[in-house]
mmCIF file of C-alpha atoms in Angstrom:
data_model
loop_
_atom_site.group_PDB
_atom_site.id
_atom_site.type_symbol
_atom_site.label_atom_id
_atom_site.label_comp_id
_atom_site.label_asym_id
_atom_site.label_seq_id
_atom_site.Cartn_x
_atom_site.Cartn_y
_atom_site.Cartn_z
ATOM 1 C CA UNK A 1 -0.117 14.449 -10.438
ATOM 2 C CA UNK A 2 -3.681 14.164 -9.310
ATOM 3 C CA UNK A 3 -5.906 11.681 -11.085
ATOM 4 C CA UNK A 4 -3.122 9.263 -11.994
ATOM 5 C CA UNK A 5 -4.168 5.665 -11.441
ATOM 6 C CA UNK A 6 -1.617 3.316 -9.956
ATOM 7 C CA UNK A 7 -2.289 -0.401 -9.696
ATOM 8 C CA UNK A 8 -1.967 -2.005 -6.286
ATOM 9 C CA UNK A 9 -1.007 -5.396 -7.753
ATOM 10 C CA UNK A 10 1.431 -7.565 -5.867
ATOM 11 C CA UNK A 11 3.932 -6.045 -3.472
ATOM 12 C CA UNK A 12 6.912 -7.560 -5.275
ATOM 13 C CA UNK A 13 8.902 -4.794 -6.905
ATOM 14 C CA UNK A 14 7.544 -2.256 -4.433
ATOM 15 C CA UNK A 15 10.023 -0.292 -2.375
ATOM 16 C CA UNK A 16 7.841 -0.091 0.742
ATOM 17 C CA UNK A 17 5.177 -2.189 2.438
ATOM 18 C CA UNK A 18 1.645 -0.867 1.851
ATOM 19 C CA UNK A 19 0.506 -1.910 5.325
ATOM 20 C CA UNK A 20 3.288 -0.836 7.709
ATOM 21 C CA UNK A 21 5.322 1.551 5.527
ATOM 22 C CA UNK A 22 8.634 -0.136 6.298
ATOM 23 C CA UNK A 23 11.064 -0.950 3.466
ATOM 24 C CA UNK A 24 9.861 -4.053 1.639
ATOM 25 C CA UNK A 25 12.493 -6.758 2.093
ATOM 26 C CA UNK A 26 11.067 -9.340 -0.293
ATOM 27 C CA UNK A 27 12.694 -8.322 -3.555
ATOM 28 C CA UNK A 28 12.694 -11.379 -5.798
ATOM 29 C CA UNK A 29 12.855 -13.739 -2.815
ATOM 30 C CA UNK A 30 10.265 -14.426 -0.121
ATOM 31 C CA UNK A 31 9.544 -11.581 2.316
ATOM 32 C CA UNK A 32 10.277 -11.769 6.030
ATOM 33 C CA UNK A 33 7.615 -13.170 8.358
ATOM 34 C CA UNK A 34 6.564 -9.647 9.381
ATOM 35 C CA UNK A 35 5.803 -8.717 5.778
ATOM 36 C CA UNK A 36 3.999 -12.013 5.150
ATOM 37 C CA UNK A 37 1.596 -10.944 7.916
ATOM 38 C CA UNK A 38 1.292 -7.513 6.270
ATOM 39 C CA UNK A 39 0.471 -9.237 2.975
ATOM 40 C CA UNK A 40 -2.279 -11.217 4.656
ATOM 41 C CA UNK A 41 -3.716 -8.028 6.145
ATOM 42 C CA UNK A 42 -3.546 -6.238 2.786
ATOM 43 C CA UNK A 43 -5.723 -8.988 1.330
ATOM 44 C CA UNK A 44 -8.511 -7.808 3.660
ATOM 45 C CA UNK A 45 -7.715 -4.081 4.145
ATOM 46 C CA UNK A 46 -6.707 -1.210 1.870
ATOM 47 C CA UNK A 47 -3.052 -0.130 1.879
ATOM 48 C CA UNK A 48 -2.228 2.712 4.271
ATOM 49 C CA UNK A 49 1.189 3.677 2.854
ATOM 50 C CA UNK A 50 2.265 4.355 -0.727
ATOM 51 C CA UNK A 51 4.481 1.485 -1.919
ATOM 52 C CA UNK A 52 6.529 3.866 -4.088
ATOM 53 C CA UNK A 53 7.319 6.709 -1.662
ATOM 54 C CA UNK A 54 6.236 5.561 1.840
ATOM 55 C CA UNK A 55 3.872 8.506 2.341
ATOM 56 C CA UNK A 56 0.747 7.953 4.413
ATOM 57 C CA UNK A 57 -2.244 7.871 2.068
ATOM 58 C CA UNK A 58 -5.722 9.289 2.354
ATOM 59 C CA UNK A 59 -7.934 6.175 2.491
ATOM 60 C CA UNK A 60 -11.716 6.048 2.191
ATOM 61 C CA UNK A 61 -13.600 2.819 2.870
ATOM 62 C CA UNK A 62 -17.167 2.458 1.590
ATOM 63 C CA UNK A 63 -19.603 -0.461 1.623
ATOM 64 C CA UNK A 64 -18.734 -1.102 -2.029
ATOM 65 C CA UNK A 65 -14.924 -0.978 -1.709
ATOM 66 C CA UNK A 66 -12.145 1.463 -0.976
ATOM 67 C CA UNK A 67 -9.991 4.184 -2.511
ATOM 68 C CA UNK A 68 -6.542 5.372 -1.486
ATOM 69 C CA UNK A 69 -4.757 8.514 -2.645
ATOM 70 C CA UNK A 70 -1.076 9.408 -2.399
ATOM 71 C CA UNK A 71 -0.283 13.116 -2.570
ATOM 72 C CA UNK A 72 2.559 12.358 -5.042
ATOM 73 C CA UNK A 73 1.352 9.337 -7.012
ATOM 74 C CA UNK A 74 -2.403 9.852 -7.227
ATOM 75 C CA UNK A 75 -5.235 7.390 -6.717
ATOM 76 C CA UNK A 76 -4.595 3.683 -6.181
ATOM 77 C CA UNK A 77 -7.116 1.278 -7.668
ATOM 78 C CA UNK A 78 -7.938 -2.108 -6.105
#
């Protein structure tokens, strides 16, 4: 499904952490301290893992922003 845009909104509801790729343990409650640190890093960096399927994404960082692409879910938009 190339070209599909997926929002990178908040990590709540996501199955996996976008920074470390581990299962997201927040659910409806607060995440563990490890994933709070990941959330802080994701505020400054693009996600490296797809939150839906845990695949490593192709990430390109430019002076104007970033783009990330999952082979299954398409392009993520900031």
